[in-house]
């Protein structure tokens, strides 16, 4: 089986942590780099969280490079501690990692990896898109070597989740998202249209909690997320946005996509951060984006749960780690 080189650009975050664990439990991909960005919590905390999640999975060997601390133009108005906890992992304190961060800035580390790789690299961007916009500006030749860019962000038809119009990751840096979505990279937009219908229930969480080890820690991290979902939305489960994007990165074709033109609102109105998706027709434009519009939610959840269950018997951790 061909193994796809993978980079995760992330702002952990509860669902980001779950997405990282899913990638590490999936033999279809080889996680070669994690780059951190501002977003759910501040940059220092997202970086520390990334290191600790990798250590939890026994993969402190995966390099972590520190990225953008703030948005390109307008500083992010607020973090998401009310959802993810002040430190980003739902109040769970994971053991510190023995690893240090990569000495290179995230954009340099990513460019180096892309230019050196003999195979197309998939980049899963599951936080604000600041690092990717900087890569496009500073290292366009490296950015052009991205085999596939899977973005968790935006919404085609369901409005927003941080404002009436905007999804959080795009809202956190609309200017960066605008740069990325018009760059002509082979991009898949995994937005609220497919993430909101994909709900991980308490029963699913209980399955990997019972596996022990990494699974039980993942379940503990999800506890605050579950409480937030119950109190805010009345749901008996959590929407694991980033894990769904990683599922599409790991198993292309998981989501039904349609090629669309996407424009990001970068104005100062109430629509700031909205992804304006032209759903009238399939686009043939070079800069069009594959927009995820359909999902088999139960199958996607089962994919996640079964991979996390495998951590309980060591099957989710690569041999020799």
CSV table of C-alpha atoms in Angstrom, one decimal, residues 31-32 38 40-41 54 81-82 84 91 112 116 118 125 134 137 144 148 165 175 196 204 209 273 279-281 310 321:
chain,number,residue,atom,x,y,z
A,31,UNK,CA,2.8,12.2,9.5
A,32,UNK,CA,6.1,14.0,8.8
A,38,UNK,CA,-2.8,30.8,16.5
A,40,UNK,CA,-8.4,28.1,19.5
A,41,UNK,CA,-5.8,29.3,22.1
A,54,UNK,CA,2.3,13.5,19.9
A,81,UNK,CA,-11.4,28.8,25.5
A,82,UNK,CA,-15.0,28.6,26.3
A,84,UNK,CA,-11.9,23.9,24.4
A,91,UNK,CA,-9.0,20.7,31.2
A,112,UNK,CA,11.9,22.4,3.1
A,116,UNK,CA,12.7,17.7,-0.6
A,118,UNK,CA,10.0,12.8,-3.8
A,125,UNK,CA,-4.9,22.6,7.5
A,134,UNK,CA,2.6,33.0,4.3
A,137,UNK,CA,3.8,34.5,-0.4
A,144,UNK,CA,3.1,24.6,-5.8
A,148,UNK,CA,-3.4,18.0,-1.9
A,165,UNK,CA,-22.0,34.2,8.6
A,175,UNK,CA,-7.4,37.6,4.6
A,196,UNK,CA,-22.2,19.5,11.5
A,204,UNK,CA,-18.7,6.0,20.4
A,209,UNK,CA,-12.4,5.1,26.4
A,273,UNK,CA,-15.1,35.7,7.3
A,279,UNK,CA,-23.4,26.7,-6.0
A,280,UNK,CA,-25.2,27.5,-9.2
A,281,UNK,CA,-22.9,25.5,-11.3
A,310,UNK,CA,-7.0,0.3,18.0
A,321,UNK,CA,7.8,3.5,18.3
